[in-house]
Tab-separated table of C-alpha atoms in Angstrom:
chain	number	residue	atom	x	y	z
A	1	MET	CA	0.035	41.904	-15.941
A	2	PRO	CA	1.659	38.564	-15.513
A	3	LEU	CA	-0.291	35.739	-13.718
A	4	LEU	CA	2.090	35.755	-10.694
A	5	SER	CA	4.058	38.776	-9.453
A	6	LYS	CA	7.753	38.416	-9.024
A	7	LYS	CA	7.399	37.749	-5.305
A	8	GLU	CA	4.746	35.162	-5.873
A	9	SER	CA	6.646	33.153	-8.467
A	10	LYS	CA	9.628	33.221	-6.071
A	11	LEU	CA	7.385	31.297	-3.660
A	12	ILE	CA	7.083	28.515	-6.090
A	13	LEU	CA	10.558	28.538	-7.593
A	14	ASP	CA	12.671	28.983	-4.460
A	15	PRO	CA	11.743	25.608	-2.857
A	16	LEU	CA	12.616	23.976	-6.121
A	17	ALA	CA	16.231	24.896	-5.900
A	18	ASP	CA	18.010	27.063	-3.357
A	19	ASN	CA	15.588	26.451	-0.637
A	20	ASN	CA	14.570	22.884	-1.283
A	21	PRO	CA	12.798	21.319	1.702
A	22	ILE	CA	14.842	18.125	1.247
A	23	THR	CA	18.307	19.039	0.147
A	24	ILE	CA	18.633	22.470	1.945
A	25	GLN	CA	16.308	22.201	5.009
A	26	VAL	CA	16.619	18.491	5.338
A	27	LEU	CA	12.952	18.045	6.225
A	28	GLY	CA	10.702	15.102	5.143
A	29	ILE	CA	13.653	12.812	4.944
A	30	CYS	CA	11.689	9.877	6.629
A	31	SER	CA	9.209	9.475	3.790
A	32	ALA	CA	11.961	10.278	1.176
A	33	LEU	CA	13.871	7.212	2.474
A	34	ALA	CA	10.899	4.845	3.036
A	35	ILE	CA	8.928	4.922	-0.243
A	36	THR	CA	11.407	5.764	-2.957
A	37	ALA	CA	12.262	2.179	-3.947
A	38	GLU	CA	9.753	2.573	-6.694
A	39	LEU	CA	9.285	5.401	-9.103
A	40	LYS	CA	5.405	4.976	-8.949
A	41	ALA	CA	5.312	5.224	-5.260
A	42	SER	CA	7.335	8.352	-5.439
A	43	VAL	CA	5.094	10.127	-7.879
A	44	VAL	CA	1.950	9.155	-6.000
A	45	MET	CA	3.485	10.441	-2.750
A	46	ALA	CA	4.471	13.575	-4.465
A	47	ILE	CA	0.949	14.232	-5.726
A	48	SER	CA	-0.652	13.433	-2.354
A	49	VAL	CA	1.619	15.817	-0.490
A	50	LEU	CA	1.058	18.515	-3.038
A	51	PHE	CA	-2.813	18.256	-2.419
A	52	VAL	CA	-2.490	18.165	1.305
A	53	LEU	CA	0.079	20.855	1.703
A	54	ALA	CA	-1.605	23.275	-0.677
A	55	MET	CA	-5.018	22.747	0.958
A	56	GLY	CA	-3.715	22.772	4.529
A	57	ASN	CA	-1.700	25.928	3.897
A	58	VAL	CA	-4.934	27.655	2.745
A	59	VAL	CA	-6.908	26.423	5.619
A	60	ILE	CA	-4.395	27.441	8.217
A	61	SER	CA	-3.903	30.749	6.576
A	62	LEU	CA	-7.646	31.505	6.607
A	63	MET	CA	-7.606	30.581	10.407
A	64	ARG	CA	-4.414	32.225	11.246
A	65	ASN	CA	-6.020	35.255	13.119
A	66	ILE	CA	-8.328	33.163	15.183
A	67	ILE	CA	-6.034	30.232	16.200
A	68	PRO	CA	-5.017	30.459	19.838
A	69	SER	CA	-1.252	30.533	19.822
A	70	LYS	CA	-0.982	28.181	22.893
A	71	ILE	CA	-2.576	25.377	21.043
A	72	ARG	CA	-1.528	26.185	17.467
A	73	ILE	CA	0.445	23.020	16.858
A	74	ILE	CA	-2.513	20.872	17.853
A	75	VAL	CA	-4.787	22.812	15.531
A	76	GLN	CA	-2.309	22.268	12.767
A	77	LEU	CA	-2.162	18.615	13.497
A	78	VAL	CA	-6.017	18.361	13.477
A	79	VAL	CA	-6.239	20.211	10.187
A	80	VAL	CA	-3.711	17.859	8.456
A	81	ALA	CA	-5.217	14.849	9.964
A	82	THR	CA	-8.720	15.839	8.896
A	83	LEU	CA	-7.545	16.547	5.247
A	84	VAL	CA	-5.827	13.207	5.183
A	85	ILE	CA	-8.868	11.370	6.366
A	86	VAL	CA	-11.135	13.198	3.995
A	87	VAL	CA	-8.772	12.270	1.019
A	88	ASP	CA	-8.472	8.606	2.290
A	89	GLN	CA	-12.190	8.070	2.647
A	90	THR	CA	-13.049	9.697	-0.742
A	91	LEU	CA	-10.502	7.723	-2.600
A	92	LYS	CA	-11.772	4.473	-0.906
A	93	ALA	CA	-15.288	5.247	-2.089
A	94	PHE	CA	-14.531	6.469	-5.543
A	95	ALA	CA	-10.944	5.264	-6.515
A	96	TYR	CA	-10.595	2.008	-4.634
A	97	GLU	CA	-7.702	0.802	-6.641
A	98	LEU	CA	-5.894	4.040	-6.272
A	99	SER	CA	-6.576	4.054	-2.514
A	100	LYS	CA	-4.977	0.721	-2.103
A	101	THR	CA	-1.692	1.906	-3.709
A	102	LEU	CA	-1.814	4.951	-1.470
A	103	SER	CA	-2.842	3.370	1.784
A	104	VAL	CA	0.450	3.548	3.557
A	105	PHE	CA	1.465	6.946	2.216
A	106	VAL	CA	-1.702	8.671	3.183
A	107	GLY	CA	-0.942	7.906	6.870
A	108	LEU	CA	2.708	8.984	6.366
A	109	ILE	CA	1.647	12.424	5.104
A	110	ILE	CA	0.419	13.247	8.688
A	111	THR	CA	3.912	12.758	9.998
A	112	ASN	CA	5.669	14.645	7.106
A	113	CYS	CA	7.578	17.397	8.832
A	114	ILE	CA	7.501	19.617	5.759
A	115	ILE	CA	3.742	19.943	6.216
A	116	MET	CA	3.985	21.134	9.847
A	117	GLY	CA	6.991	23.146	8.893
A	118	ARG	CA	5.140	25.128	6.206
A	119	PHE	CA	2.057	25.638	8.453
A	120	GLU	CA	4.199	26.937	11.180
A	121	ALA	CA	6.743	29.041	9.186
A	122	PHE	CA	4.569	30.346	6.408
A	123	ALA	CA	0.772	29.870	6.525
A	124	LEU	CA	0.415	31.353	10.102
A	125	GLY	CA	1.829	34.672	8.897
A	126	ASN	CA	0.629	34.944	5.270
A	127	GLY	CA	-2.570	35.335	3.284
A	128	PRO	CA	-4.346	32.359	1.725
A	129	TRP	CA	-3.224	32.973	-1.901
A	130	ARG	CA	0.501	33.270	-1.000
A	131	SER	CA	0.256	30.358	1.362
A	132	PHE	CA	-1.277	28.257	-1.424
A	133	LEU	CA	1.583	29.147	-3.688
A	134	ASP	CA	4.012	28.356	-0.925
A	135	GLY	CA	2.364	25.058	-0.516
A	136	ILE	CA	2.529	24.165	-4.140
A	137	GLY	CA	6.256	25.247	-4.295
A	138	ASN	CA	7.381	23.292	-1.338
A	139	ALA	CA	5.439	20.151	-2.471
A	140	LEU	CA	6.993	20.430	-5.782
A	141	GLY	CA	10.507	20.832	-4.392
A	142	TYR	CA	9.815	17.752	-2.260
A	143	GLY	CA	8.338	15.798	-5.116
A	144	VAL	CA	11.151	16.528	-7.523
A	145	ILE	CA	13.700	15.097	-5.142
A	146	LEU	CA	11.438	12.044	-4.442
A	147	ILE	CA	11.119	11.364	-8.128
A	148	ILE	CA	14.876	11.781	-8.822
A	149	VAL	CA	15.727	9.357	-5.929
A	150	GLY	CA	12.883	6.959	-6.941
A	151	PHE	CA	14.200	6.907	-10.518
A	152	PHE	CA	17.707	5.872	-9.656
A	153	ARG	CA	16.815	3.450	-6.903
A	154	GLU	CA	14.278	1.563	-9.158
A	155	LEU	CA	16.492	1.725	-12.181
A	156	LEU	CA	19.621	0.480	-10.489
A	157	GLY	CA	17.997	-1.673	-7.907
A	158	SER	CA	15.344	-3.469	-9.977
A	159	GLY	CA	16.287	-2.697	-13.545
A	160	THR	CA	12.693	-1.323	-14.038
A	161	LEU	CA	10.897	2.102	-14.396
A	162	PHE	CA	7.294	2.262	-13.296
A	163	GLY	CA	7.523	-1.605	-13.115
A	164	ILE	CA	8.436	-1.920	-16.697
A	165	PRO	CA	11.784	-3.630	-17.457
A	166	VAL	CA	14.060	-1.354	-19.093
A	167	LEU	CA	17.473	-3.012	-18.875
A	168	GLY	CA	16.468	-6.537	-20.048
A	169	ASP	CA	15.384	-9.601	-18.082
A	170	PRO	CA	17.775	-10.374	-15.078
A	171	ILE	CA	16.787	-14.063	-14.959
A	172	ALA	CA	16.689	-14.949	-18.636
A	173	LYS	CA	19.863	-12.742	-19.085
A	174	THR	CA	18.745	-10.613	-21.782
A	175	GLY	CA	19.623	-6.941	-22.585
A	176	LEU	CA	22.282	-5.464	-20.343
A	177	TYR	CA	22.239	-8.589	-18.240
A	178	ALA	CA	23.713	-10.670	-21.168
A	179	TYR	CA	26.978	-8.646	-20.553
A	180	GLY	CA	27.252	-9.477	-16.925
A	181	TYR	CA	25.439	-6.545	-15.528
A	182	GLU	CA	23.642	-7.191	-12.159
A	183	ASN	CA	20.918	-5.350	-10.339
A	184	ASN	CA	22.282	-3.661	-7.188
A	185	GLY	CA	20.243	-5.163	-4.351
A	186	PHE	CA	21.565	-2.408	-2.019
A	187	MET	CA	19.657	0.283	-3.893
A	188	ILE	CA	16.178	-1.081	-2.853
A	189	ILE	CA	16.849	-0.838	0.865
A	190	PRO	CA	16.355	2.567	2.553
A	191	PRO	CA	20.036	3.359	3.393
A	192	ALA	CA	20.634	3.642	-0.385
A	193	ALA	CA	18.089	6.599	-0.536
A	194	LEU	CA	20.278	8.392	2.008
A	195	ILE	CA	23.270	8.011	-0.219
A	196	VAL	CA	21.385	9.284	-3.300
A	197	VAL	CA	20.047	12.167	-1.409
A	198	GLY	CA	23.577	12.763	-0.075
A	199	ILE	CA	24.853	12.899	-3.764
A	200	LEU	CA	22.144	15.274	-4.665
A	201	ILE	CA	23.034	17.608	-1.815
A	202	TRP	CA	26.694	17.458	-2.719
A	203	ILE	CA	26.012	18.325	-6.444
A	204	GLN	CA	23.669	21.162	-5.489
A	205	ARG	CA	26.221	22.727	-3.109
A	206	ALA	CA	29.102	22.104	-5.435
A	207	LYS	CA	27.278	24.139	-8.107
A	208	ASN	CA	26.266	26.813	-5.710
A	209	PRO	CA	28.854	27.331	-2.978
A	210	SER	CA	26.831	30.134	-1.290
A	211	LEU	CA	24.581	27.196	0.084
A	212	VAL	CA	27.383	25.620	2.051
A	213	GLU	CA	26.973	26.044	5.738
A	214	GLU	CA	29.812	27.479	7.736
A	215	ALA	CA	31.576	24.805	9.775
B	1	MET	CA	-11.563	44.502	16.910
B	2	ALA	CA	-8.496	42.541	17.853
B	3	LEU	CA	-9.294	39.102	19.131
B	4	ASN	CA	-7.535	38.278	22.371
B	5	THR	CA	-6.550	34.727	21.400
B	6	ASP	CA	-4.438	34.283	24.518
B	7	LYS	CA	-7.288	33.985	27.038
B	8	ASN	CA	-7.853	30.556	28.423
B	9	SER	CA	-11.496	30.746	27.965
B	10	TYR	CA	-10.898	31.585	24.274
B	11	THR	CA	-8.614	28.610	23.804
B	12	VAL	CA	-11.222	26.239	25.379
B	13	LEU	CA	-14.029	27.713	23.359
B	14	PHE	CA	-11.894	27.335	20.064
B	15	SER	CA	-11.074	23.721	20.855
B	16	VAL	CA	-14.633	22.811	21.546
B	17	ILE	CA	-15.831	24.384	18.265
B	18	MET	CA	-12.846	23.007	16.289
B	19	VAL	CA	-13.538	19.340	17.513
B	20	SER	CA	-17.298	19.653	16.950
B	21	VAL	CA	-16.871	20.897	13.395
B	22	VAL	CA	-14.201	18.333	12.456
B	23	GLY	CA	-16.239	15.593	14.121
B	24	ALA	CA	-19.316	16.556	12.242
B	25	ILE	CA	-17.427	16.681	8.910
B	26	LEU	CA	-15.883	13.313	9.518
B	27	ALA	CA	-18.939	11.694	10.786
B	28	TYR	CA	-20.956	12.964	7.812
B	29	LEU	CA	-18.280	11.675	5.433
B	30	ALA	CA	-18.024	8.299	7.142
B	31	THR	CA	-21.763	7.620	7.039
B	32	GLY	CA	-22.297	8.920	3.599
B	33	LEU	CA	-19.532	6.866	2.021
B	34	LYS	CA	-20.021	3.726	4.051
B	35	ASP	CA	-22.157	1.751	1.571
B	36	LYS	CA	-19.914	2.553	-1.281
B	37	ILE	CA	-16.809	1.545	0.663
B	38	THR	CA	-18.373	-1.817	1.683
B	39	GLU	CA	-19.526	-2.473	-1.821
B	40	ASN	CA	-15.904	-1.873	-3.046
B	41	GLN	CA	-14.446	-4.274	-0.376
B	42	ARG	CA	-17.031	-6.935	-1.383
B	43	PHE	CA	-16.083	-6.692	-5.089
B	44	GLU	CA	-12.390	-6.851	-4.082
B	45	LYS	CA	-12.858	-10.079	-2.144
B	46	GLN	CA	-14.726	-11.689	-4.985
B	47	GLN	CA	-12.032	-10.549	-7.404
B	48	ASN	CA	-9.319	-11.958	-5.173
B	49	ILE	CA	-11.016	-15.354	-4.836
B	50	LEU	CA	-11.629	-15.598	-8.515
B	51	TYR	CA	-8.098	-14.552	-9.173
B	52	ALA	CA	-6.719	-17.391	-7.054
B	53	MET	CA	-9.000	-19.808	-8.808
B	54	GLY	CA	-7.433	-18.627	-12.221
B	55	VAL	CA	-10.257	-16.392	-13.365
B	56	HIS	CA	-8.718	-13.057	-14.318
B	57	ASN	CA	-8.156	-10.849	-17.312
B	58	ASN	CA	-4.381	-11.277	-17.387
B	59	THR	CA	-3.051	-10.388	-20.783
B	60	ASP	CA	0.707	-10.494	-20.270
B	61	GLU	CA	3.393	-12.061	-18.101
B	62	SER	CA	3.774	-9.292	-15.643
B	63	SER	CA	0.594	-7.475	-14.604
B	64	VAL	CA	-2.364	-8.494	-12.483
B	65	ASN	CA	-5.691	-7.821	-14.059
B	66	PHE	CA	-8.937	-8.696	-12.220
B	67	ILE	CA	-12.374	-9.248	-13.612
B	68	PRO	CA	-13.824	-5.789	-13.769
B	69	THR	CA	-16.071	-4.734	-10.842
B	70	THR	CA	-19.034	-4.483	-13.204
B	71	GLU	CA	-19.067	-8.153	-13.960
B	72	VAL	CA	-17.425	-9.761	-10.835
B	73	ASP	CA	-20.652	-10.257	-8.852
B	74	GLN	CA	-22.186	-12.220	-11.681
B	75	ARG	CA	-19.035	-14.248	-12.539
B	76	PHE	CA	-18.528	-14.996	-8.851
B	77	SER	CA	-22.040	-16.487	-8.439
B	78	GLU	CA	-21.670	-18.481	-11.697
B	79	LEU	CA	-18.245	-19.958	-10.896
B	80	ILE	CA	-18.304	-20.497	-7.157
B	81	LYS	CA	-20.558	-23.340	-6.714
B	82	GLY	CA	-20.251	-23.690	-2.969
B	83	GLN	CA	-19.503	-21.411	-0.024
B	84	TYR	CA	-18.896	-23.149	3.143
B	85	VAL	CA	-18.084	-22.435	6.708
B	86	ILE	CA	-16.069	-24.961	8.609
B	87	GLN	CA	-16.890	-24.878	12.393
B	88	ASP	CA	-16.429	-27.773	14.851
B	89	GLY	CA	-15.075	-29.912	12.046
B	90	GLU	CA	-18.400	-29.673	10.212
B	91	ALA	CA	-18.624	-27.853	6.808
B	92	THR	CA	-22.014	-26.149	6.392
B	93	PRO	CA	-23.070	-24.078	3.337
B	94	GLN	CA	-23.261	-20.372	3.968
B	95	GLU	CA	-23.999	-17.414	1.710
B	96	ASP	CA	-21.547	-14.722	1.572
B	97	ALA	CA	-19.015	-16.774	3.441
B	98	PHE	CA	-16.379	-14.639	1.809
B	99	MET	CA	-17.472	-11.651	3.811
B	100	ILE	CA	-16.329	-13.409	7.138
B	101	ASP	CA	-13.510	-11.462	8.860
B	102	LEU	CA	-10.801	-13.986	8.992
B	103	LYS	CA	-8.799	-12.073	11.499
B	104	LYS	CA	-11.414	-12.285	14.063
B	105	GLU	CA	-12.031	-15.974	13.510
B	106	LEU	CA	-8.425	-16.734	13.801
B	107	ASP	CA	-8.191	-14.813	17.141
B	108	LEU	CA	-11.127	-16.945	18.355
B	109	ILE	CA	-9.342	-20.106	17.330
B	110	LYS	CA	-6.106	-18.998	19.021
B	111	SER	CA	-7.964	-18.310	22.330
B	112	GLY	CA	-9.275	-21.896	22.189
B	113	ARG	CA	-12.743	-21.150	21.090
B	114	ASP	CA	-14.558	-22.090	17.843
B	115	GLY	CA	-13.961	-19.949	14.834
B	116	LYS	CA	-15.658	-20.085	11.467
B	117	LEU	CA	-13.244	-20.983	8.513
B	118	PRO	CA	-14.573	-20.106	5.103
B	119	LEU	CA	-13.967	-22.344	2.182
B	120	PHE	CA	-15.091	-21.930	-1.451
B	121	ILE	CA	-15.458	-24.510	-4.105
B	122	GLY	CA	-15.233	-23.230	-7.658
B	123	GLU	CA	-15.962	-25.085	-10.917
B	124	GLN	CA	-14.876	-24.182	-14.360
B	125	ASP	CA	-14.418	-26.295	-17.506
B	126	GLY	CA	-15.155	-29.480	-15.618
B	127	LYS	CA	-12.411	-28.871	-13.065
B	128	THR	CA	-13.011	-28.369	-9.295
B	129	TYR	CA	-11.079	-25.859	-7.269
B	130	TYR	CA	-10.781	-25.601	-3.537
B	131	ILE	CA	-10.115	-22.024	-2.408
B	132	PHE	CA	-9.134	-21.119	1.172
B	133	PRO	CA	-8.236	-17.814	2.777
B	134	MET	CA	-5.078	-16.943	4.554
B	135	TYR	CA	-4.074	-14.243	6.984
B	136	GLY	CA	-0.906	-13.347	8.712
B	137	LYS	CA	1.692	-10.762	9.646
B	138	GLY	CA	4.251	-9.134	7.345
B	139	LEU	CA	6.912	-6.680	8.418
B	140	TRP	CA	4.676	-3.646	9.030
B	141	ASP	CA	1.172	-4.894	9.081
B	142	ALA	CA	-1.205	-7.519	8.059
B	143	ILE	CA	-0.867	-9.739	4.981
B	144	TRP	CA	-3.421	-11.948	3.608
B	145	GLY	CA	-4.424	-13.918	0.486
B	146	TYR	CA	-6.254	-16.803	-1.052
B	147	MET	CA	-4.879	-20.195	-2.234
B	148	SER	CA	-6.577	-22.410	-4.716
B	149	VAL	CA	-5.888	-26.151	-5.085
B	150	ASP	CA	-7.241	-28.962	-7.137
B	151	GLU	CA	-8.385	-32.359	-5.917
B	152	THR	CA	-4.685	-33.699	-5.862
B	153	LEU	CA	-3.984	-30.634	-3.595
B	154	THR	CA	-1.637	-29.091	-6.343
B	155	ILE	CA	-1.764	-25.313	-6.201
B	156	THR	CA	-3.587	-23.847	-9.098
B	157	GLY	CA	-3.222	-20.198	-8.134
B	158	VAL	CA	-2.586	-17.884	-5.315
B	159	TYR	CA	-3.319	-14.266	-4.445
B	160	PHE	CA	-1.503	-12.232	-1.846
B	161	ASP	CA	-2.158	-8.791	-0.625
B	162	HIS	CA	-0.814	-6.601	2.179
B	163	LYS	CA	-1.795	-3.630	4.211
B	164	GLY	CA	1.500	-1.644	4.398
B	165	GLU	CA	4.601	-3.599	3.188
B	166	THR	CA	7.427	-1.556	1.848
B	167	PRO	CA	7.013	-0.678	-1.833
B	168	GLY	CA	9.652	-2.368	-4.034
B	169	LEU	CA	10.395	-4.862	-1.221
B	170	GLY	CA	7.706	-6.720	0.724
B	171	ALA	CA	4.934	-5.144	-1.347
B	172	ASN	CA	6.248	-7.419	-4.225
B	173	ILE	CA	4.289	-10.358	-2.768
B	174	LYS	CA	1.311	-9.248	-4.823
B	175	MET	CA	3.482	-9.252	-8.045
B	176	ARG	CA	2.988	-11.834	-10.590
B	177	PHE	CA	6.623	-12.970	-10.540
B	178	PHE	CA	6.162	-13.896	-6.928
B	179	MET	CA	2.535	-15.317	-6.946
B	180	ASP	CA	3.039	-17.230	-10.232
B	181	ASP	CA	5.897	-19.217	-8.523
B	182	PHE	CA	3.429	-21.055	-6.297
B	183	ILE	CA	1.419	-22.512	-9.249
B	184	GLY	CA	2.176	-26.220	-9.704
B	185	GLU	CA	3.736	-26.831	-6.193
B	186	SER	CA	1.865	-29.487	-4.106
B	187	ILE	CA	0.844	-28.898	-0.515
B	188	VAL	CA	1.064	-32.558	0.172
B	189	SER	CA	3.723	-35.313	-0.112
B	190	GLU	CA	3.979	-38.920	0.820
B	191	THR	CA	5.167	-37.920	4.223
B	192	GLY	CA	2.245	-35.448	5.066
B	193	TYR	CA	1.347	-31.889	4.268
B	194	THR	CA	3.977	-29.587	2.898
B	195	PRO	CA	3.229	-25.897	3.298
B	196	ILE	CA	5.123	-24.018	0.739
B	197	GLU	CA	7.955	-22.143	2.090
B	198	VAL	CA	9.507	-18.924	0.843
B	199	VAL	CA	13.282	-19.586	1.079
B	200	LYS	CA	16.438	-17.651	0.150
B	201	GLY	CA	19.131	-19.442	-1.806
B	202	ASN	CA	17.405	-22.524	-2.994
B	203	ASN	CA	19.214	-21.931	-6.285
B	204	ASP	CA	15.930	-22.080	-8.122
B	205	PRO	CA	14.963	-18.588	-9.064
B	206	LEU	CA	12.769	-19.731	-11.966
B	207	ASN	CA	11.111	-22.141	-9.642
B	208	SER	CA	11.464	-24.819	-12.162
B	209	ASP	CA	11.467	-27.579	-9.449
B	210	LYS	CA	7.892	-27.925	-8.484
B	211	SER	CA	8.279	-30.793	-6.148
B	212	ASP	CA	10.395	-29.080	-3.348
B	213	ALA	CA	7.610	-27.066	-1.731
B	214	GLN	CA	9.737	-24.139	-2.002
B	215	VAL	CA	9.565	-20.756	-3.851
B	216	ASP	CA	12.370	-18.235	-4.204
B	217	ALA	CA	12.369	-15.384	-1.751
B	218	LEU	CA	12.215	-11.706	-2.507
B	219	ALA	CA	15.472	-9.830	-2.074
B	220	GLY	CA	15.380	-7.431	0.781
B	221	ALA	CA	12.135	-8.695	2.151
B	222	THR	CA	13.085	-11.397	4.551
B	223	ILE	CA	10.494	-10.749	7.171
B	224	THR	CA	7.631	-10.393	4.687
B	225	GLY	CA	8.699	-13.549	3.106
B	226	ASN	CA	8.867	-15.340	6.413
B	227	GLY	CA	5.474	-14.009	7.198
B	228	VAL	CA	4.008	-15.474	4.053
B	229	SER	CA	5.629	-18.932	4.890
B	230	ALA	CA	4.069	-18.797	8.314
B	231	MET	CA	0.664	-17.663	7.139
B	232	ILE	CA	0.551	-20.561	4.593
B	233	LYS	CA	1.631	-23.008	7.200
B	234	GLU	CA	-0.989	-21.892	9.625
B	235	SER	CA	-3.836	-22.059	7.106
B	236	ILE	CA	-2.895	-25.504	5.889
B	237	ARG	CA	-2.755	-26.715	9.508
B	238	LEU	CA	-6.347	-25.367	10.145
B	239	TYR	CA	-7.746	-26.807	7.022
B	240	GLU	CA	-6.015	-30.205	7.291
B	241	PRO	CA	-9.015	-32.191	8.326
B	242	TYR	CA	-10.899	-30.815	5.214
B	243	PHE	CA	-8.034	-31.547	2.883
B	244	ASP	CA	-8.067	-35.203	4.324
B	245	MET	CA	-11.616	-35.297	3.151
B	246	VAL	CA	-10.848	-34.016	-0.280
B	247	ARG	CA	-8.073	-36.597	-0.689
B	248	SER	CA	-10.287	-39.501	0.446
B	249	LEU	CA	-12.842	-38.500	-2.197
B	250	ASN	CA	-10.452	-38.954	-4.947
């Protein structure tokens, strides 16, 4: 028997492509714009969201039959906020350097609409194992886009990847810069992320016309 | 048995239990980890002060490498010969002056009361370094740092840090290419004190002119850059009487 049934692997694979939280559902855009100026920040954010979304989905799913429906949004908020604080405090105590890199993103996770969206749309109606897979899938779908956007913005905006110069030195005019190439300052400001995400949405829908919404 | 989760009494009961459980978890976590977190912060401050003084493990031109936390306590007590607190114009020695919360003290000073200003004197290879802290506002949140000057008030090193500036933009104030630009600039000229300014378009991206009290700004991070300028200006203004004294000694 395979590790995951067909239905279960669909939970992971769907959000990566045809049901991507960013390019199809257009959720989680705020953080996708804010933190993708650097590849490293994108990767760190992707991993943090992966952890919080998978854990949160499991917790909400375990509690799904006892949560009063009237206050379910508040309960979801409490769960995600608690998880985020636990992660934040633990990192501060045992991985201080990493926690400094993460500081601003950890707070941002609470406001990430994908998290609340998955709690509400999936975890409240499904078992823990399926919710866990759904969390992993959606976080990966989100992370992939973040990393693609971060890759292009850092490469074109700063000429570096993970902080390492890959196109030469812009000040000493070596590498590509010797031929008159310049970094595009526009790429490091947030509107550029919107354009990159827009291009990704365009490419995806051009390849798969069934995704195009009716006008 | 199906639970009636719609009843008001159930909702209230659920909220009470949920809040208690979550509160207990967080309280337990906070108390359990407090010592460890304080220790980390202590090491970090020591690392930052030493970094500004030029004591670090930098191996290349681009990355920031501190003294490891296992050694920093010892190196700090070896190299920092004096920790002072300036209050009422008087500098008195005080142990662990680096743990002073500068934000609180600056707020006191702003409201017209007396605040404590920490100052550190480091010695290495026969040279003396005067290191003072800075604190200010960036775009999103606090920025802070340390600046180290020698007896001629020429900058020998700086360290900047921030709470939540934008990665790739304002967050770059803690990158070597920005911090290293300050080294060699002087905070005093014939006409008076010259806080270093972060400016755009000074046509000196390599910062080869060390006499203009200017460093090149970060593209796309105007407000953070202005915050750095303001923070340096404010700190130098506060420490002016002390710098007068340092100058008169030499």
